[in-house]
Structures are given as C-alpha cells and as structure tokens.
Amino acid sequence: MCQSHLHDFLHGLPKCEHHVHLEGCVSPELVFQLAERNNIQLPDPAIHPAYASVETLRARYGEFTSLNDFLDFYFHGMSVLHHESDFADLAWAYFQKAHADGVHHAEVFFDPQVHQARGIDYETVVSGFTAGCQRAERELGLSTRLILCFVRHLPVDSATKLYELALASNHFESGIVHGLGWSSSEVGPPKDMFREIYASASDMGIRLTAHAGEEGDPTYISTALELGAQRIDHGIRLVEDPELMARVAREGIMLTVCPLSNVRLRCVQSVEQVPIREFLDAGVKFSINSDDPAYFGGYILDNYCAVQEAFQLSIQEWRIIAENSVNESWIDETRKAELLKRIDDHVQKHTVVA
C-alpha cells in the first residue's frame, strides 16, 4: 500500500487496463503448480538456480537486466500452459486481481505464436482465454477485450500464418478477438516487419496497436503509426521527439504506459524518470498499466500508487488519466458513458471529502 493520502481514492478510482499480457500473469506459484499438474520439466536448478523454488524464482524476477533477460523467463513461464483449462485459469487469476484493484474494463494481450511453436493448438489458447474473459464479465461485471499479439523475435511468416488462421476462424468479425498488436524484442528486428499484415487488417477495420518506444527510439513509434497503429504500447521515448509528441497529442493517440515494468527492465532508473508529467503538460493521452505483473512486482494499483508517490498528482489530474483511459478504450459509447459516470461519482465523492 502506498503512503499517499490519496490511496483510498486511487484504489476506488474506476480503471481501464489496456496493456497486460495474460502470459505475463503466470506467477511463480502458478509456474510450479501447473508444471506439476501437466508433468512439465522446468529448467534444471543446478544449471538455472532461479528454478530451485517459488521463492528463488520470485527473487530472480526482481533482477532482470534487460528486456531480453526478462523474455527468457517469460517464455519458460509459458511452457507450463498446455490445456484449455490452464489458459482459462490463468485469465481468471488475472481478472480477479484486476477487479480487486478497481479495474472495470480490461483489454488483454495474448501471444499465440509462442504456444503454437511448442505444439499447442491456436483454438486451445483462444478458447481458454475466452472462457476466462466470459467468466470475468459474468461474475465480476468487467468488460473485456482480447488482443492477439504478434511477437517480433519470430519470423514474419509465422505471424502471417497465424493472422490467416484467425481470419479463417472468423474471430475478428465474431468479436472473439478485438484487435492486433505486436510485442517482444523491440530493437533488432525490422521496425516495419508486420507492414503487410497491418495493411490488410487496417483495410478490414481491425483495431491495431503496437509496442514501440520502450527501448527503441521515437522512430519506432512513428513507424508504428505509419503502419496504422491507433495507439502505442509503452511509448515513453516519445519525449525525445517534441514534434512527434505534438502530433500524438494533436491526434489523440493514447500511450499505454507501464511504469514498474519500465523500471524492472532498466528502461529508466526510477518511476520518477517515466515522463508522466511531460505527457500531462503536453496533453498526451495515456493510461497506466501493469504489463507483465507476475514478473514486475506490481499489478495495476501498484502502478497507480508508484506514480502517485513519484509525482504527487492531484485528484483532477487522476480524473484526466481515468477519463482518457475510458475514452480511448475499444468499447461502445454506452459502456464509455457508464464508466465515465462512475469516475465522476467517485471524483465528486472524494472532492467533497477533501
């Protein structure tokens, strides 16, 4: 719990999360639990000491040296997911935690290519995660959106085949999958490696987002926008290009910022270096998110609290963040109006108290 006098306000503030990877919610406990349930051999502790116990694995998660160092553990964590029930249980675990943190709407990423590469059928992954989403909507009252994420460390051909499979499954038209994104290694692969897929998806009206400007310079952001991305995941290096930042503000493009993730992956040394104040002053829309919370030591409320401790934002500044989060969500106007009313009621209540 943060020490701010606004903690109760932050906890109750209706939140939208736009940047969380369901595979990034595989906690150390769940890694060992599902490995035993599915008879999966984890890395040998004699060679990889982090896998000696839940405690040593959790401790190692606090020592990532880079994005690629994290990704090695991230993909090992995925290896315990085999059955539809595993994916459903993982999603449900995330949604329960998110709901407790005040999330009312969640747009969640999933990475089918990595599962396909280890022999897991695409339909198994989608069916499991969809079951988790439906349970969250039914039992917790959340609205949810599932975003298929391509990974940049695998060949474009792999992404193309997955895209064609998703189209053939009618997952976009039916509303099972609500958009496309890309993630994984930022620096190294071609910036525009998914150009053809994004052009096709854009022509069909499929919503698009992209991880950019986390480790990569602002040209990664401008390239993603050129390819049709309607929002940018991370985007903290936008501040290095004032002209691009003015464009992003002018066009109302939202960034999905993940402060604790940025610190854990050594993109910044502290939350104070995440450009929250610069974005607010420039009128850049952003939401605050948890990214891979099982690995980065914080779910969404932890990120809200870390930002408050670093920047001492006012209730009205938090209102701007919360309202922008709603307005740039991939939901209909009726749901937006409902969530905006909840934010207004919450702000009014705490403004009167203050």
CSV table of C-alpha atoms in Angstrom, one decimal:
chain,number,residue,atom,x,y,z
A,1,MET,CA,0.0,0.0,0.0
A,2,CYS,CA,1.3,3.4,-0.9
A,3,GLN,CA,1.6,6.1,1.8
A,4,SER,CA,-0.2,8.8,-0.1
A,5,HIS,CA,-3.3,10.3,1.4
A,6,LEU,CA,-5.0,9.6,-1.9
A,7,HIS,CA,-4.5,5.8,-1.6
A,8,ASP,CA,-8.2,5.1,-0.9
A,9,PHE,CA,-9.2,7.4,-3.8
A,10,LEU,CA,-6.7,5.6,-6.1
A,11,HIS,CA,-7.9,2.2,-5.1
A,12,GLY,CA,-11.6,3.0,-5.7
A,13,LEU,CA,-11.0,5.0,-8.9
A,14,PRO,CA,-12.6,3.1,-11.8
A,15,LYS,CA,-9.8,1.9,-14.0
A,16,CYS,CA,-9.3,0.6,-17.5
A,17,GLU,CA,-6.3,-1.6,-18.2
A,18,HIS,CA,-5.0,-1.7,-21.8
A,19,HIS,CA,-1.6,-3.2,-21.5
A,20,VAL,CA,-1.3,-6.5,-19.7
A,21,HIS,CA,-0.1,-9.8,-21.2
A,22,LEU,CA,-2.0,-12.7,-19.9
A,23,GLU,CA,1.1,-14.9,-20.2
A,24,GLY,CA,2.8,-12.2,-18.0
A,25,CYS,CA,0.4,-13.1,-15.2
A,26,VAL,CA,1.9,-16.6,-14.6
A,27,SER,CA,3.1,-16.1,-11.0
A,28,PRO,CA,6.0,-18.2,-9.6
A,29,GLU,CA,3.4,-20.2,-7.7
A,30,LEU,CA,1.4,-20.9,-10.8
A,31,VAL,CA,4.6,-21.9,-12.7
A,32,PHE,CA,5.3,-24.6,-10.2
A,33,GLN,CA,1.7,-25.6,-9.8
A,34,LEU,CA,1.0,-26.0,-13.5
A,35,ALA,CA,4.3,-27.7,-14.1
A,36,GLU,CA,3.4,-30.4,-11.6
A,37,ARG,CA,-0.2,-30.6,-12.9
A,38,ASN,CA,1.0,-31.0,-16.5
A,39,ASN,CA,4.1,-33.0,-15.8
A,40,ILE,CA,6.3,-30.3,-17.3
A,41,GLN,CA,10.1,-30.4,-16.6
A,42,LEU,CA,11.3,-26.9,-15.5
A,43,PRO,CA,14.9,-25.9,-16.1
A,44,ASP,CA,17.4,-27.8,-14.0
A,45,PRO,CA,18.1,-25.8,-10.8
A,46,ALA,CA,21.7,-27.0,-10.9
A,47,ILE,CA,22.1,-25.0,-14.2
A,48,HIS,CA,19.4,-22.4,-13.6
A,49,PRO,CA,19.3,-21.8,-9.8
A,50,ALA,CA,16.3,-19.5,-10.1
A,51,TYR,CA,14.1,-22.6,-10.6
A,52,ALA,CA,15.0,-24.1,-7.2
A,53,SER,CA,11.8,-22.9,-5.6
A,54,VAL,CA,9.0,-20.4,-5.8
A,55,GLU,CA,11.0,-18.1,-3.6
A,56,THR,CA,14.2,-18.2,-5.7
A,57,LEU,CA,12.2,-17.6,-8.9
A,58,ARG,CA,10.4,-14.6,-7.4
A,59,ALA,CA,13.7,-13.2,-6.2
A,60,ARG,CA,15.2,-13.6,-9.7
A,61,TYR,CA,12.2,-11.7,-11.2
A,62,GLY,CA,13.5,-8.7,-9.3
A,63,GLU,CA,16.9,-8.8,-11.0
A,64,PHE,CA,16.1,-8.5,-14.8
A,65,THR,CA,19.0,-6.8,-16.6
A,66,SER,CA,17.1,-6.1,-19.9
A,67,LEU,CA,14.1,-6.9,-22.0
A,68,ASN,CA,15.7,-10.0,-23.4
A,69,ASP,CA,16.7,-11.2,-20.0
A,70,PHE,CA,13.1,-11.0,-18.9
A,71,LEU,CA,11.8,-12.6,-22.1
A,72,ASP,CA,13.9,-15.8,-21.4
A,73,PHE,CA,12.0,-16.3,-18.1
A,74,TYR,CA,8.7,-15.2,-19.7
A,75,PHE,CA,8.9,-17.9,-22.3
A,76,HIS,CA,9.8,-20.6,-19.7
A,77,GLY,CA,6.8,-19.5,-17.7
A,78,MET,CA,4.6,-20.0,-20.8
A,79,SER,CA,5.8,-23.6,-21.1
A,80,VAL,CA,3.5,-24.8,-18.3
A,81,LEU,CA,0.4,-23.8,-20.2
A,82,HIS,CA,-1.0,-26.8,-22.1
A,83,HIS,CA,-4.7,-27.3,-21.8
A,84,GLU,CA,-7.7,-25.0,-22.3
A,85,SER,CA,-8.3,-25.1,-18.6
A,86,ASP,CA,-4.8,-23.8,-17.9
A,87,PHE,CA,-5.4,-20.7,-20.1
A,88,ALA,CA,-8.8,-20.2,-18.5
A,89,ASP,CA,-7.4,-20.5,-15.0
A,90,LEU,CA,-4.6,-18.0,-15.9
A,91,ALA,CA,-7.0,-15.4,-17.2
A,92,TRP,CA,-9.4,-15.8,-14.3
A,93,ALA,CA,-6.5,-15.3,-11.8
A,94,TYR,CA,-5.6,-12.1,-13.5
A,95,PHE,CA,-9.2,-10.8,-13.7
A,96,GLN,CA,-9.8,-11.5,-10.0
A,97,LYS,CA,-6.7,-9.4,-9.1
A,98,ALA,CA,-7.6,-6.7,-11.5
A,99,HIS,CA,-11.1,-6.5,-10.1
A,100,ALA,CA,-9.8,-6.2,-6.6
A,101,ASP,CA,-7.6,-3.3,-7.8
A,102,GLY,CA,-10.6,-1.4,-9.2
A,103,VAL,CA,-10.4,-2.4,-12.9
A,104,HIS,CA,-13.8,-2.1,-14.7
A,105,HIS,CA,-12.6,-2.8,-18.2
A,106,ALA,CA,-9.6,-4.8,-19.3
A,107,GLU,CA,-8.0,-5.2,-22.8
A,108,VAL,CA,-5.6,-8.1,-22.6
A,109,PHE,CA,-2.9,-9.3,-24.9
A,110,PHE,CA,-2.1,-13.0,-25.7
A,111,ASP,CA,0.8,-14.5,-27.7
A,112,PRO,CA,-0.5,-17.5,-29.8
A,113,GLN,CA,2.7,-17.9,-31.8
A,114,VAL,CA,4.8,-18.9,-28.9
A,115,HIS,CA,2.2,-21.5,-27.9
A,116,GLN,CA,1.9,-22.8,-31.5
A,117,ALA,CA,5.7,-23.2,-31.6
A,118,ARG,CA,5.6,-25.6,-28.8
A,119,GLY,CA,2.7,-27.6,-30.3
A,120,ILE,CA,-0.3,-26.0,-28.6
A,121,ASP,CA,-3.3,-25.5,-31.0
A,122,TYR,CA,-4.4,-21.9,-31.6
A,123,GLU,CA,-8.0,-22.8,-30.8
A,124,THR,CA,-7.0,-24.2,-27.4
A,125,VAL,CA,-5.4,-20.9,-26.5
A,126,VAL,CA,-8.3,-18.8,-27.7
A,127,SER,CA,-11.0,-20.9,-26.2
A,128,GLY,CA,-9.3,-20.9,-22.8
A,129,PHE,CA,-8.7,-17.2,-22.6
A,130,THR,CA,-12.2,-16.5,-24.0
A,131,ALA,CA,-13.6,-18.7,-21.2
A,132,GLY,CA,-11.7,-16.6,-18.7
A,133,CYS,CA,-13.0,-13.3,-20.2
A,134,GLN,CA,-16.5,-14.5,-20.2
A,135,ARG,CA,-16.3,-15.6,-16.6
A,136,ALA,CA,-14.9,-12.2,-15.6
A,137,GLU,CA,-17.8,-10.5,-17.4
A,138,ARG,CA,-20.4,-12.8,-15.9
A,139,GLU,CA,-19.1,-13.0,-12.3
A,140,LEU,CA,-17.2,-9.7,-11.8
A,141,GLY,CA,-19.0,-7.3,-14.1
A,142,LEU,CA,-15.9,-6.4,-16.1
A,143,SER,CA,-16.0,-5.7,-19.8
A,144,THR,CA,-13.1,-7.3,-21.6
A,145,ARG,CA,-11.3,-7.3,-25.0
A,146,LEU,CA,-8.8,-9.9,-26.3
A,147,ILE,CA,-5.9,-8.6,-28.4
A,148,LEU,CA,-3.9,-11.0,-30.4
A,149,CYS,CA,-0.2,-10.0,-30.2
A,150,PHE,CA,2.5,-11.0,-32.8
A,151,VAL,CA,6.0,-11.5,-31.4
A,152,ARG,CA,8.9,-9.8,-33.2
A,153,HIS,CA,11.5,-12.4,-32.4
A,154,LEU,CA,9.8,-15.0,-34.6
A,155,PRO,CA,9.7,-14.9,-38.5
A,156,VAL,CA,7.1,-12.8,-40.2
A,157,ASP,CA,5.9,-15.9,-42.0
A,158,SER,CA,4.8,-17.3,-38.6
A,159,ALA,CA,2.7,-14.2,-37.9
A,160,THR,CA,1.2,-14.3,-41.4
A,161,LYS,CA,0.0,-17.9,-40.9
A,162,LEU,CA,-1.5,-17.0,-37.5
A,163,TYR,CA,-3.2,-14.0,-39.0
A,164,GLU,CA,-4.7,-16.1,-41.8
A,165,LEU,CA,-5.8,-18.7,-39.2
A,166,ALA,CA,-7.5,-16.0,-37.1
A,167,LEU,CA,-9.3,-14.7,-40.2
A,168,ALA,CA,-10.4,-18.2,-41.3
A,169,SER,CA,-11.7,-18.8,-37.7
A,170,ASN,CA,-13.9,-15.6,-38.1
A,171,HIS,CA,-12.5,-14.4,-34.7
A,172,PHE,CA,-12.4,-10.7,-35.6
A,173,GLU,CA,-15.9,-10.5,-37.2
A,174,SER,CA,-17.4,-12.5,-34.4
A,175,GLY,CA,-15.9,-10.3,-31.7
A,176,ILE,CA,-13.9,-13.1,-30.0
A,177,VAL,CA,-10.6,-11.3,-30.8
A,178,HIS,CA,-10.9,-7.5,-30.8
A,179,GLY,CA,-7.6,-6.3,-32.3
A,180,LEU,CA,-4.0,-6.9,-33.2
A,181,GLY,CA,-0.8,-5.8,-31.6
A,182,TRP,CA,2.9,-6.7,-31.6
A,183,SER,CA,5.4,-7.1,-28.8
A,184,SER,CA,8.6,-9.0,-27.7
A,185,SER,CA,12.1,-7.8,-28.8
A,186,GLU,CA,11.9,-4.2,-29.9
A,187,VAL,CA,15.4,-3.3,-31.1
A,188,GLY,CA,16.9,-5.6,-33.7
A,189,PRO,CA,14.1,-6.9,-36.0
A,190,PRO,CA,12.9,-4.6,-38.8
A,191,LYS,CA,10.7,-1.8,-37.4
A,192,ASP,CA,8.1,-2.4,-40.1
A,193,MET,CA,8.2,-6.2,-40.2
A,194,PHE,CA,4.4,-6.5,-40.0
A,195,ARG,CA,3.7,-3.9,-42.7
A,196,GLU,CA,1.7,-6.3,-44.9
A,197,ILE,CA,-0.4,-7.7,-42.1
A,198,TYR,CA,-1.2,-4.3,-40.7
A,199,ALA,CA,-2.2,-3.0,-44.1
A,200,SER,CA,-4.6,-5.9,-44.6
A,201,ALA,CA,-6.0,-5.6,-41.1
A,202,SER,CA,-6.4,-1.8,-41.5
A,203,ASP,CA,-8.4,-2.3,-44.7
A,204,MET,CA,-10.8,-4.6,-42.8
A,205,GLY,CA,-11.3,-2.2,-39.9
A,206,ILE,CA,-9.4,-4.3,-37.4
A,207,ARG,CA,-8.1,-2.3,-34.5
A,208,LEU,CA,-4.4,-2.0,-34.2
A,209,THR,CA,-1.8,-1.2,-31.5
A,210,ALA,CA,1.9,-1.7,-31.2
A,211,HIS,CA,4.7,-1.9,-28.7
A,212,ALA,CA,7.1,0.9,-29.5
A,213,GLY,CA,9.3,3.5,-27.9
A,214,GLU,CA,10.2,1.3,-24.8
A,215,GLU,CA,13.8,0.6,-25.6
A,216,GLY,CA,13.7,1.8,-29.2
A,217,ASP,CA,14.0,5.5,-30.2
A,218,PRO,CA,11.0,7.6,-31.3
A,219,THR,CA,11.3,6.4,-34.9
A,220,TYR,CA,9.9,3.0,-33.7
A,221,ILE,CA,6.8,5.0,-32.7
A,222,SER,CA,6.5,6.9,-35.9
A,223,THR,CA,6.9,3.7,-37.9
A,224,ALA,CA,4.1,2.0,-35.9
A,225,LEU,CA,1.8,5.0,-36.6
A,226,GLU,CA,2.7,4.8,-40.3
A,227,LEU,CA,1.7,1.2,-40.3
A,228,GLY,CA,-1.7,2.1,-38.9
A,229,ALA,CA,-1.3,1.6,-35.1
A,230,GLN,CA,-4.2,3.5,-33.4
A,231,ARG,CA,-2.4,3.6,-30.1
A,232,ILE,CA,1.1,2.9,-28.8
A,233,ASP,CA,2.1,0.5,-26.1
A,234,HIS,CA,4.8,2.0,-23.8
A,235,GLY,CA,5.9,5.0,-25.9
A,236,ILE,CA,8.0,6.6,-23.1
A,237,ARG,CA,10.7,7.7,-25.5
A,238,LEU,CA,8.2,9.9,-27.3
A,239,VAL,CA,9.6,12.8,-25.2
A,240,GLU,CA,12.8,12.7,-27.2
A,241,ASP,CA,11.0,14.0,-30.3
A,242,PRO,CA,8.9,17.1,-29.5
A,243,GLU,CA,7.4,17.3,-33.0
A,244,LEU,CA,6.2,13.7,-32.8
A,245,MET,CA,4.9,14.3,-29.3
A,246,ALA,CA,2.9,17.3,-30.5
A,247,ARG,CA,1.5,15.1,-33.3
A,248,VAL,CA,0.5,12.3,-30.9
A,249,ALA,CA,-1.2,14.9,-28.6
A,250,ARG,CA,-3.0,16.6,-31.5
A,251,GLU,CA,-4.3,13.3,-33.0
A,252,GLY,CA,-5.4,12.0,-29.6
A,253,ILE,CA,-3.2,8.8,-29.8
A,254,MET,CA,-3.1,7.1,-26.4
A,255,LEU,CA,0.0,5.6,-24.9
A,256,THR,CA,-0.3,2.6,-22.6
A,257,VAL,CA,2.4,3.3,-20.1
A,258,CYS,CA,3.8,0.7,-17.7
A,259,PRO,CA,5.9,2.4,-15.0
A,260,LEU,CA,7.0,-0.5,-12.9
A,261,SER,CA,7.8,-2.5,-16.0
A,262,ASN,CA,10.0,0.3,-17.3
A,263,VAL,CA,12.0,0.3,-14.0
A,264,ARG,CA,12.3,-3.5,-13.8
A,265,LEU,CA,13.6,-3.7,-17.4
A,266,ARG,CA,16.1,-0.9,-16.8
A,267,CYS,CA,14.5,1.5,-19.4
A,268,VAL,CA,14.5,4.0,-16.6
A,269,GLN,CA,16.2,4.0,-13.2
A,270,SER,CA,13.1,5.0,-11.2
A,271,VAL,CA,9.4,5.8,-11.7
A,272,GLU,CA,10.3,9.5,-11.4
A,273,GLN,CA,12.0,9.2,-14.8
A,274,VAL,CA,8.9,8.0,-16.5
A,275,PRO,CA,7.6,11.1,-18.4
A,276,ILE,CA,4.2,11.3,-16.7
A,277,ARG,CA,4.5,15.0,-16.0
A,278,GLU,CA,5.7,15.8,-19.5
A,279,PHE,CA,2.8,13.8,-21.1
A,280,LEU,CA,0.2,15.6,-18.9
A,281,ASP,CA,1.7,19.0,-19.7
A,282,ALA,CA,1.8,18.3,-23.4
A,283,GLY,CA,-1.8,16.9,-23.5
A,284,VAL,CA,-0.7,13.4,-24.5
A,285,LYS,CA,-3.3,10.8,-23.6
A,286,PHE,CA,-2.1,7.8,-21.6
A,287,SER,CA,-3.3,5.0,-19.4
A,288,ILE,CA,-1.3,3.3,-16.6
A,289,ASN,CA,-0.9,-0.4,-16.8
A,290,SER,CA,0.8,-3.4,-15.3
A,291,ASP,CA,2.3,-5.1,-18.5
A,292,ASP,CA,3.6,-8.4,-17.0
A,293,PRO,CA,2.6,-8.1,-13.3
A,294,ALA,CA,3.7,-11.5,-12.2
A,295,TYR,CA,7.3,-10.7,-13.3
A,296,PHE,CA,7.5,-7.0,-12.5
A,297,GLY,CA,6.3,-7.0,-8.9
A,298,GLY,CA,3.1,-5.0,-9.3
A,299,TYR,CA,-0.4,-5.1,-10.7
A,300,ILE,CA,-2.3,-2.0,-11.8
A,301,LEU,CA,-3.0,-0.5,-8.4
A,302,ASP,CA,0.7,-0.8,-7.5
A,303,ASN,CA,1.5,1.2,-10.7
A,304,TYR,CA,-1.0,3.8,-9.8
A,305,CYS,CA,0.5,4.1,-6.3
A,306,ALA,CA,4.0,4.3,-7.7
A,307,VAL,CA,3.1,7.1,-10.0
A,308,GLN,CA,1.4,9.0,-7.2
A,309,GLU,CA,4.4,8.6,-4.9
A,310,ALA,CA,6.7,9.9,-7.7
A,311,PHE,CA,4.6,12.8,-9.0
A,312,GLN,CA,2.0,13.7,-6.3
A,313,LEU,CA,-0.8,14.2,-8.8
A,314,SER,CA,-4.0,15.9,-7.9
A,315,ILE,CA,-7.4,14.3,-8.0
A,316,GLN,CA,-8.3,16.3,-11.1
A,317,GLU,CA,-5.1,15.1,-12.9
A,318,TRP,CA,-6.1,11.5,-12.0
A,319,ARG,CA,-9.5,12.3,-13.4
A,320,ILE,CA,-8.0,13.2,-16.7
A,321,ILE,CA,-6.0,10.0,-16.8
A,322,ALA,CA,-9.0,7.9,-15.9
A,323,GLU,CA,-11.3,9.6,-18.4
A,324,ASN,CA,-8.8,9.3,-21.2
A,325,SER,CA,-8.4,5.6,-20.4
A,326,VAL,CA,-12.2,5.2,-20.9
A,327,ASN,CA,-12.5,7.3,-24.0
A,328,GLU,CA,-9.7,5.5,-25.8
A,329,SER,CA,-10.9,2.0,-24.9
A,330,TRP,CA,-12.2,-0.2,-27.6
A,331,ILE,CA,-15.8,-0.3,-26.2
A,332,ASP,CA,-19.1,1.2,-27.4
A,333,GLU,CA,-20.4,4.6,-26.4
A,334,THR,CA,-22.9,3.2,-23.9
A,335,ARG,CA,-20.2,1.4,-21.9
A,336,LYS,CA,-18.0,4.5,-22.1
A,337,ALA,CA,-20.8,6.7,-20.7
A,338,GLU,CA,-21.4,4.2,-17.9
A,339,LEU,CA,-17.7,4.2,-16.9
A,340,LEU,CA,-17.4,7.9,-17.1
A,341,LYS,CA,-20.3,8.3,-14.8
A,342,ARG,CA,-18.7,6.0,-12.3
A,343,ILE,CA,-15.5,8.1,-12.4
A,344,ASP,CA,-17.4,11.3,-12.0
A,345,ASP,CA,-19.3,9.9,-9.0
A,346,HIS,CA,-16.0,8.7,-7.4
A,347,VAL,CA,-14.3,12.1,-8.0
A,348,GLN,CA,-17.2,14.1,-6.7
A,349,LYS,CA,-17.3,11.9,-3.5
A,350,HIS,CA,-13.6,12.4,-2.8
A,351,THR,CA,-13.6,16.1,-3.8
A,352,VAL,CA,-16.3,16.8,-1.2
A,353,VAL,CA,-14.3,14.9,1.4
A,354,ALA,CA,-11.1,16.7,0.5
